[in-house]
Every structure is written in structure tokens, then in C-alpha cells.
CSV table of C-alpha atoms and ligand atoms in Angstrom, one decimal:
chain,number,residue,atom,x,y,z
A,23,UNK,CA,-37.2,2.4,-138.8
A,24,UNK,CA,-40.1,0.6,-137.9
A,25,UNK,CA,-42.9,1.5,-135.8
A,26,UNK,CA,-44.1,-1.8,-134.2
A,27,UNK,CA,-46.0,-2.1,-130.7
A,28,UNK,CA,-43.3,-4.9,-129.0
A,29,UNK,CA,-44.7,-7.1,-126.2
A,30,UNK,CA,-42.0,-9.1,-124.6
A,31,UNK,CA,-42.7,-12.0,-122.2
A,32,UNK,CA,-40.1,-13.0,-120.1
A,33,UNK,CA,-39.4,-15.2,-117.7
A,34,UNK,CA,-36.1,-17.1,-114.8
A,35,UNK,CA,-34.7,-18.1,-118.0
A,36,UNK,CA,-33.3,-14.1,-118.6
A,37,UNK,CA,-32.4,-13.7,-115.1
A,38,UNK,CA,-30.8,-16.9,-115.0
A,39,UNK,CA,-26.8,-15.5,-116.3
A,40,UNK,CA,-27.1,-13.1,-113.3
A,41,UNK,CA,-26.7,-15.3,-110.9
A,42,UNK,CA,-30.6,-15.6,-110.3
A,43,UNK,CA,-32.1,-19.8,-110.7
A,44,UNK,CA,-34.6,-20.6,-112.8
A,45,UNK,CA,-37.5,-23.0,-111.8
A,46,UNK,CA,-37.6,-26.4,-114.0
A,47,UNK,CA,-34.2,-26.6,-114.6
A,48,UNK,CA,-31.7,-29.1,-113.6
A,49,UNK,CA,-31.4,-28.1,-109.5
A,50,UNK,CA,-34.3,-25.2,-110.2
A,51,UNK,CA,-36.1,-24.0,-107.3
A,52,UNK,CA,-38.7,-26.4,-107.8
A,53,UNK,CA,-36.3,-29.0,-107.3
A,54,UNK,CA,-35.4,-27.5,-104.0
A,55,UNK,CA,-39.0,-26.7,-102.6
A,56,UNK,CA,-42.0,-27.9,-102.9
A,57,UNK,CA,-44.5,-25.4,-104.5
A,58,UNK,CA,-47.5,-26.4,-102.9
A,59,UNK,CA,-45.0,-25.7,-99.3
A,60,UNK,CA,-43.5,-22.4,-100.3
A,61,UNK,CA,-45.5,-20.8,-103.3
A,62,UNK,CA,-49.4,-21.2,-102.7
A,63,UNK,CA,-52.0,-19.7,-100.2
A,64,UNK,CA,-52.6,-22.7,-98.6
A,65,UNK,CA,-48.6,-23.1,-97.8
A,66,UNK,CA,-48.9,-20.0,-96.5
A,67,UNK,CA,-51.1,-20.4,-94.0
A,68,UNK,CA,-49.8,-23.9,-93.4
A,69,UNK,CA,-46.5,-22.9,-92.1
A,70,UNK,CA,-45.4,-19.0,-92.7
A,71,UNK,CA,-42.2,-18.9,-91.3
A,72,UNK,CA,-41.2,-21.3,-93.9
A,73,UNK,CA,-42.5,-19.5,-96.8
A,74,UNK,CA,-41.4,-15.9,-95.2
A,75,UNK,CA,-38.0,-17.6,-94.8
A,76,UNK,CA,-38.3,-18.9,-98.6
A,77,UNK,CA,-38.6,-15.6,-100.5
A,78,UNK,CA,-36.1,-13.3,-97.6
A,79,UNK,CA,-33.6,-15.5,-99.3
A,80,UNK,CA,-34.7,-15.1,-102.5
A,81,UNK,CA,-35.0,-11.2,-102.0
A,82,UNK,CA,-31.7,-10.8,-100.4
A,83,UNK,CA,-30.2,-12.2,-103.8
A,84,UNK,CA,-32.2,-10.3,-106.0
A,85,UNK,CA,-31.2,-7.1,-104.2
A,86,UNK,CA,-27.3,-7.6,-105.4
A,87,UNK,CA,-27.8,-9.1,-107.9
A,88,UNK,CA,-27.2,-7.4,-111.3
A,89,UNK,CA,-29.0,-6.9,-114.6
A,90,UNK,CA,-27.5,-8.7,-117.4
A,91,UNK,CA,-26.9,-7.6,-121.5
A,92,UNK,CA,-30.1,-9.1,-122.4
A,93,UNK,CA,-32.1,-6.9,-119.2
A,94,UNK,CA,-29.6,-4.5,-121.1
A,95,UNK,CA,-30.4,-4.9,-124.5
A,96,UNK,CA,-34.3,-4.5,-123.6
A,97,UNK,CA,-34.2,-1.4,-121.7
A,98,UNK,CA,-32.2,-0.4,-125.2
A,99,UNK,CA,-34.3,-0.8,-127.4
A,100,UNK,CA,-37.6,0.9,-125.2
A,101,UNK,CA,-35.1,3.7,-125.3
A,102,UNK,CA,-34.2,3.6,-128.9
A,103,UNK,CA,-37.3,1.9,-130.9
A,104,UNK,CA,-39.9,4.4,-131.9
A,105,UNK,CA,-42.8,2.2,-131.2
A,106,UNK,CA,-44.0,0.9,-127.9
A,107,UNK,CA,-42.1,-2.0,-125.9
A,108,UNK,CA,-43.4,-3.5,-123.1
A,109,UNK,CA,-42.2,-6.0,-121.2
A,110,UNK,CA,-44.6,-8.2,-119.3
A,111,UNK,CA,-42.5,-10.4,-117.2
A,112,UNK,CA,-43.2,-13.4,-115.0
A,113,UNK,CA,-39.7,-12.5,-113.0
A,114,UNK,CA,-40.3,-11.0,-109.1
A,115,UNK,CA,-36.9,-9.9,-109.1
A,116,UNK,CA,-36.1,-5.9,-110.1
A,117,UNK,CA,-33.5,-6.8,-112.9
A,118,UNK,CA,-35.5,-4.8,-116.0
A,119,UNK,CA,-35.7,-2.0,-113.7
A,120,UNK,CA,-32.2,-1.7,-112.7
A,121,UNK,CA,-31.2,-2.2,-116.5
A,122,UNK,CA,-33.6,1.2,-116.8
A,123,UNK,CA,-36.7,-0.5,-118.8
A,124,UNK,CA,-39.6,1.6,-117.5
A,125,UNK,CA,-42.3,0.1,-118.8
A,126,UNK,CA,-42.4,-3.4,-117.3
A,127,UNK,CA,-45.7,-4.9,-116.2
A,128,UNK,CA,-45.0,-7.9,-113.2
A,129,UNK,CA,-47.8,-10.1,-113.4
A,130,UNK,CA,-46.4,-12.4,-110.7
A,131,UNK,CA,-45.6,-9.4,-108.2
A,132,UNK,CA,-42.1,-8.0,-107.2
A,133,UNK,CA,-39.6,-9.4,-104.5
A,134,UNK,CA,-39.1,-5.8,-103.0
A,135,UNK,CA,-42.8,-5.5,-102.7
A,136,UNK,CA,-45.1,-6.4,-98.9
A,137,UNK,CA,-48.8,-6.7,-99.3
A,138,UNK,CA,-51.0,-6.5,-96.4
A,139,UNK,CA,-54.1,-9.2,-96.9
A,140,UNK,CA,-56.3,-7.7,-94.9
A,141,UNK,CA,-56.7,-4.1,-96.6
A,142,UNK,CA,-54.7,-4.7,-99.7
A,143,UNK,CA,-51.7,-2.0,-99.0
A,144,UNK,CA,-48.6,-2.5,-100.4
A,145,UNK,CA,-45.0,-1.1,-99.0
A,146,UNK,CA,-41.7,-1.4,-99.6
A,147,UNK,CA,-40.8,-5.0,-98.3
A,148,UNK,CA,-38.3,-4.4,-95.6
A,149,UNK,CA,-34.7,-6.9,-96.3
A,150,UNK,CA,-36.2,-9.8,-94.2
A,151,UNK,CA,-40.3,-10.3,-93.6
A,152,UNK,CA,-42.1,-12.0,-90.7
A,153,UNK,CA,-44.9,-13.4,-89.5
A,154,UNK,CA,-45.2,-11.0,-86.8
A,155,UNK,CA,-45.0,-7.8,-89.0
A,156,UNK,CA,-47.8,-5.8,-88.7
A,157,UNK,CA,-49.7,-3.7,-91.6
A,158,UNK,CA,-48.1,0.0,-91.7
A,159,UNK,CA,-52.0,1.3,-92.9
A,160,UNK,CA,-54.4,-1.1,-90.5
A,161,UNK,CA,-52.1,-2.7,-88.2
A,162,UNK,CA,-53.5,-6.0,-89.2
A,163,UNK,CA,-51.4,-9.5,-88.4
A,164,UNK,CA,-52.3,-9.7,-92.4
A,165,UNK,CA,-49.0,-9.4,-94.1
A,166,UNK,CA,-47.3,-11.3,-97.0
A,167,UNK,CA,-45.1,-10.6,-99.7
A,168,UNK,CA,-46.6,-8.8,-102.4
A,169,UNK,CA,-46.1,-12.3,-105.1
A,170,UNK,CA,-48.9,-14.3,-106.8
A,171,UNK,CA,-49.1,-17.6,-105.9
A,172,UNK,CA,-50.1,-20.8,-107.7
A,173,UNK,CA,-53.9,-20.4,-107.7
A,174,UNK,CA,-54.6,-16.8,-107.3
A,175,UNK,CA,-55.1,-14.3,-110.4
A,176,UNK,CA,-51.9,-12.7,-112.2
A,177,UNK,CA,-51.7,-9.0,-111.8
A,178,UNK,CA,-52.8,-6.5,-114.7
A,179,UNK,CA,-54.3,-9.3,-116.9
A,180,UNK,CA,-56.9,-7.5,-118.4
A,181,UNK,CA,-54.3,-4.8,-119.5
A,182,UNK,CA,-52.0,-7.6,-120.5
A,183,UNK,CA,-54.8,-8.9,-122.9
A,184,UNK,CA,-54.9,-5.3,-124.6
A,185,UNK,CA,-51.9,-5.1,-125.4
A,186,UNK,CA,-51.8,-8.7,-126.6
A,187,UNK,CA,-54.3,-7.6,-129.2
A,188,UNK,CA,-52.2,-4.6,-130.6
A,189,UNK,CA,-48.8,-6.0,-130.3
A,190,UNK,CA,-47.1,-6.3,-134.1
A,191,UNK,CA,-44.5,-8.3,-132.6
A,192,UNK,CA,-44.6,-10.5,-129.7
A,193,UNK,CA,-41.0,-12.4,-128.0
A,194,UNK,CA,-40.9,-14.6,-125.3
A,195,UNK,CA,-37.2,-15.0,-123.6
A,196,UNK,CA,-36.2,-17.0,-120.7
A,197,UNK,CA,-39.9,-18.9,-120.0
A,198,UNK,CA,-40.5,-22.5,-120.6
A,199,UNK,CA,-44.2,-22.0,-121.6
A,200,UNK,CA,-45.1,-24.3,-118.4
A,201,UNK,CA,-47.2,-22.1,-116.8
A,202,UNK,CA,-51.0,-20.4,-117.6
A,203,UNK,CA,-51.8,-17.8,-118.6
A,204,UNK,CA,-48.2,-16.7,-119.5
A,205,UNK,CA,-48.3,-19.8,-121.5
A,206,UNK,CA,-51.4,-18.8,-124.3
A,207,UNK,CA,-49.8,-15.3,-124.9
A,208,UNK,CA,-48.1,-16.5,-128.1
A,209,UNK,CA,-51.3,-18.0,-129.1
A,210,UNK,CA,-53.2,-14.9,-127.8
A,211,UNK,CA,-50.8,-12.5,-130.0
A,212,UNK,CA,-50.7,-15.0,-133.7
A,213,UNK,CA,-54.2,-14.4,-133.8
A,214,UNK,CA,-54.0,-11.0,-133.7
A,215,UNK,CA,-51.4,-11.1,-136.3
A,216,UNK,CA,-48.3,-10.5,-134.3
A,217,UNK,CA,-45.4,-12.1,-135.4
A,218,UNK,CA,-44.1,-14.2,-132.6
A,219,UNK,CA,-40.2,-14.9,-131.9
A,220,UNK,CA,-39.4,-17.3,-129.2
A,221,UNK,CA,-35.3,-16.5,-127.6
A,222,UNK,CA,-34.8,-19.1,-125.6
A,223,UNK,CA,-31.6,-21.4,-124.2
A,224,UNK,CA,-33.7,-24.3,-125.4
A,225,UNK,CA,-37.3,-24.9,-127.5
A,226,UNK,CA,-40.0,-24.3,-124.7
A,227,UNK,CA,-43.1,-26.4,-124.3
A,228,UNK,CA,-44.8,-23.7,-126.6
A,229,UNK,CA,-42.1,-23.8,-129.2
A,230,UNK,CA,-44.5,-25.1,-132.3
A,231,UNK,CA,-46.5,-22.1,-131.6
A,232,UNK,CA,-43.5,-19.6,-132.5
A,233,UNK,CA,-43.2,-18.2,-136.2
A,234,UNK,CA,-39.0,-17.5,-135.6
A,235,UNK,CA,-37.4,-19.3,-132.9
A,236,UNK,CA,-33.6,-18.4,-131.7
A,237,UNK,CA,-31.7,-20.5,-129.1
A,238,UNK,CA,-28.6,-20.1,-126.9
A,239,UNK,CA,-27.8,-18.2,-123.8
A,240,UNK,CA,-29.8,-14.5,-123.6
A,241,UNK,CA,-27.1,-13.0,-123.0
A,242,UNK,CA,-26.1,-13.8,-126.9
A,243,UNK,CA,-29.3,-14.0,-128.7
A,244,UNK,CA,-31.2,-11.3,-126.6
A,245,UNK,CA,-28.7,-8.3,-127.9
A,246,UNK,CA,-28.0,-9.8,-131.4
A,247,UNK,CA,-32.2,-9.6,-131.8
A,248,UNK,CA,-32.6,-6.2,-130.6
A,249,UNK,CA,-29.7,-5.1,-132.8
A,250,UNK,CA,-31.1,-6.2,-135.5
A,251,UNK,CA,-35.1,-4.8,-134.4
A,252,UNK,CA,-33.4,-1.5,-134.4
A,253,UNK,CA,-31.5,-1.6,-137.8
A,254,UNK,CA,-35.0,-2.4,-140.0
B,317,APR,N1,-30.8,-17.9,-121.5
B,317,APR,C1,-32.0,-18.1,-122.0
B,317,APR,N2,-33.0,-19.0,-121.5
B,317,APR,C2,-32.6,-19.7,-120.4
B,317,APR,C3,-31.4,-19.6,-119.8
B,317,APR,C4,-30.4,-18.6,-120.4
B,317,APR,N3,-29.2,-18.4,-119.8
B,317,APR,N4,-31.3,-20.4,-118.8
B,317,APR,C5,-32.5,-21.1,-118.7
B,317,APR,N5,-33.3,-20.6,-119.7
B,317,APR,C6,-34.6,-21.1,-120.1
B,317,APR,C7,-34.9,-22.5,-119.8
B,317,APR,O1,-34.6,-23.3,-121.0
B,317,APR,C8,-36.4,-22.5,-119.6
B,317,APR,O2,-37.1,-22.7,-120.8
B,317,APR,O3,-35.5,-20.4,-119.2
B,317,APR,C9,-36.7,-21.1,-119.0
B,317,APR,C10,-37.0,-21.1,-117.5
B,317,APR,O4,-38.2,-21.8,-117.3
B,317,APR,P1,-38.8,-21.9,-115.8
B,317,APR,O5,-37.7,-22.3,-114.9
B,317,APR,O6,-40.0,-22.7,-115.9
B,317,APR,O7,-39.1,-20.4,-115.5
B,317,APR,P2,-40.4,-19.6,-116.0
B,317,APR,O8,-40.8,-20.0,-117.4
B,317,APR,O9,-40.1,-18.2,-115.7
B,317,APR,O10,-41.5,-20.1,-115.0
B,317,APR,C11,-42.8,-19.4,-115.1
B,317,APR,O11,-43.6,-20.6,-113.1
B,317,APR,O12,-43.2,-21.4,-111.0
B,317,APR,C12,-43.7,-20.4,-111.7
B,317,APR,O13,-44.1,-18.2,-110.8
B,317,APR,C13,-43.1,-19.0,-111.4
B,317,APR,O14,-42.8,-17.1,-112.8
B,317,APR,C14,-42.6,-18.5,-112.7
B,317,APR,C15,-43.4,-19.3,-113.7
């Protein structure tokens, strides 16, 4: 049984068989909205009831949805693989959690999460979110969901970097590579010797950069993989 340090990146693409859409695929979200409207500061500021009324609908379906086998299969093998597994995913939504993975870094922030601009506090995000809420710590007119947008800095990237540099193996699942810095980890990993393993329904812009590549839905190749990291 090996010992390997696992970082998994993963992205819409896993969330996508439970019910949850992805981005850039055929009718994505990005075909419904504009991102620079719905997923940047500026669009924020621009027009908030819009952008409020963008993710309440996108929180609402997160809260029912439900994880699939591959959120299953993950929180499996952090439970059953003597080395470390982390997952660093892209995904806002709560589905690793609810599978039971524990240790899940969300460097694009959390659906179920309020952030207040002004003092930096976060809350529970209550089922809907409005301009008009006020911070629960300063009272400020300051409050937002607690996602990054398109210009501002990832969450926990210098901790992501770490454990880029120590990861034996590295997987991506679900993510189309489209997006920086998510995009460099693969690169970021191979040089530090990790083998790298791309599970995806289809090759990803990164794909060349993969050593072992698997396609097909995750809910098929995500189990089959960790069935087999468990059996070496
Ligand atoms: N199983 C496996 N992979 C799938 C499935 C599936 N059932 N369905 C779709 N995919 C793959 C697609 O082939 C695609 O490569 O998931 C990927 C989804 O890509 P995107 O929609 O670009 O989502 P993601 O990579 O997570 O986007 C990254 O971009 O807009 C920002 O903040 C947003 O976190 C997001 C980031």
C-alpha cells in the first residue's frame, strides 16, 4: 500500500452528473450569463441585484443537490489511502463535503459562504442574499457572497503551491484547464516529479501536459481510478 501525498484538482466537470452545470459546455453557464455581468467586481458593483440574484439560484441548487460516486469515491480513498489526499477544488458548491472528504481546499470560495467587504467577516450565507443585507460584525452595506471573481486572488494559494511541491501524484477531474492559476498546477506538480493523471469526460486544454489521461463520465473513471490507487 502506497504512501503517496494525492493532490486532486477538480473542477464543474465532477459536479456536473449531480445535476450541477458546468461552465464551457454546450448551454454552460457561460453561455447563459455574461461573466464580466455576473462573476467580476466590477459587475458587482454595476448592477448587484443581478449578480445577488445569479448565485441565490445557484445556491439554492447546490443546497439539494447530491454528491455523486466520484465526490464518493474521493472522500474514499482520504478515508482509506494511508498518505495524504487533498482536494483543491475550483467547485463553490458543498458536494466533497457532503460526500464526507474533509480536507478540501476551495480556492474559488463556497456557495453557502457571505463575506462582508468592508471588514472581511464571513457567515453562513443565509438561502437568498441582498443588496440590502447588512454585515452581522460591522453593520456595513458591504456584503457579497463569499466567491472569487474573475480578477481577484484565489483563496489559500500559497498553501496550494506547497503542496504542489510535495504531491507524488497529482489528478485533475472535471476542469477544462481554461482558467489560471488552476490551469499551471499540472505543470507546477511534473516539475516536482508528481505523476500527473488527467480524468476527464473529454482531453482538456492542458491535456499534452498529463503523463496518464482517462476519459468518460466521473462517475465511471473517478471510482475505477481510486480502486485501483487503493489496490497498489
Ligand atoms: N465527467 C467528467 N468531466 C466532465 C463531465 C462529466 N460528467 N461533464 C463535463 N466534464 C468536463 C468538461 O469536458 C470540461 O473539461 O468538465 C470540464 C468543465 O469545464 P468548465 O465548464 O470550464 O469548468 P471548470 O474547469 O471547473 O472552470 C474553471 O472557470 O469560470 C470559472 O470560476 C469558474 O471555477 C470555474 C473555473
Amino acid at each position: 500500500m502506497s504512501h503517496d501525498k494525492i493532490v486532486i484538482l477538480t473542477g464543474a466537470g465532477i459536479s456536473a452528473e449531480s445535476g450541477l452545470g458546468t461552465f464551457r459546455d454546450e448551454g454552460g453557464l457561460w453561455a447563459q450569463h455574461r461573466i464580466e455581468d455576473v462573476a467580476t467586481p466590477e459587475g458587482f458593483h454595476r448592477n448587484p441585484d443581478l449578480v445577488h440574484a445569479f448565485y441565490n439560484a445557484r445556491r439554492q441548487q447546490a443546497a439539494t443537490a447530491t454528491p455523486n460516486a466520484a465526490h464518493e469515491a474521493l472522500a474514499r480513498l482520504e478515508r482509506d489511502h494511508p498518505g495524504e489526499v487533498l482536494i483543491v477544488t475550483q467547485n463553490v458548491d458543498g458536494l466533497h463535503e457532503k460526500a464526507g472528504s474533509k480536507n478540501v481546499l476551495h480556492m474559488h470560495g463556497i456557495l453557502a459562504g457571505a463575506l462582508c467587504a468592508a471588514c472581511d467577516h464571513r457567515w453562513p450565507a443565509p438561502g437568498d442574499m441582498h443588496k440590502t443585507d447588512t454585515c452581522p460584525e460591522c453593520g456595513a452595506l458591504a456584503t457579497r457572497p463569499d466567491i472569487v471573481w474573475f480578477g481577484e486572488m484565489p483563496y489559500h494559494m500559497d498553501d496550494i503551491w506547497q503542496h504542489l511541491a510535495t504531491a507524488d501524484t497529482f489528478v485533475a477531474i472535471g476542469t477544462s484547464g481554461e482558467v489560471y492559476p488552476a490551469a499551471a498546477f499540472v505543470q507546477e506538480a511534473a516539475i516536482n516529479g508528481a505523476h500527473t493523471i488527467e480524468l476527464n469526460l473529454e482531453p482538456s486544454s492542458r491535456v499534452s501536459d498529463f503523463a496518464e489521461t482517462c476519459f468518460g463520465p466521473a462517475t465511471q473513471i473517478v471510482p475505477r481510478w481510486v480502486d485501483q490507487e487503493l489496490s497498489r
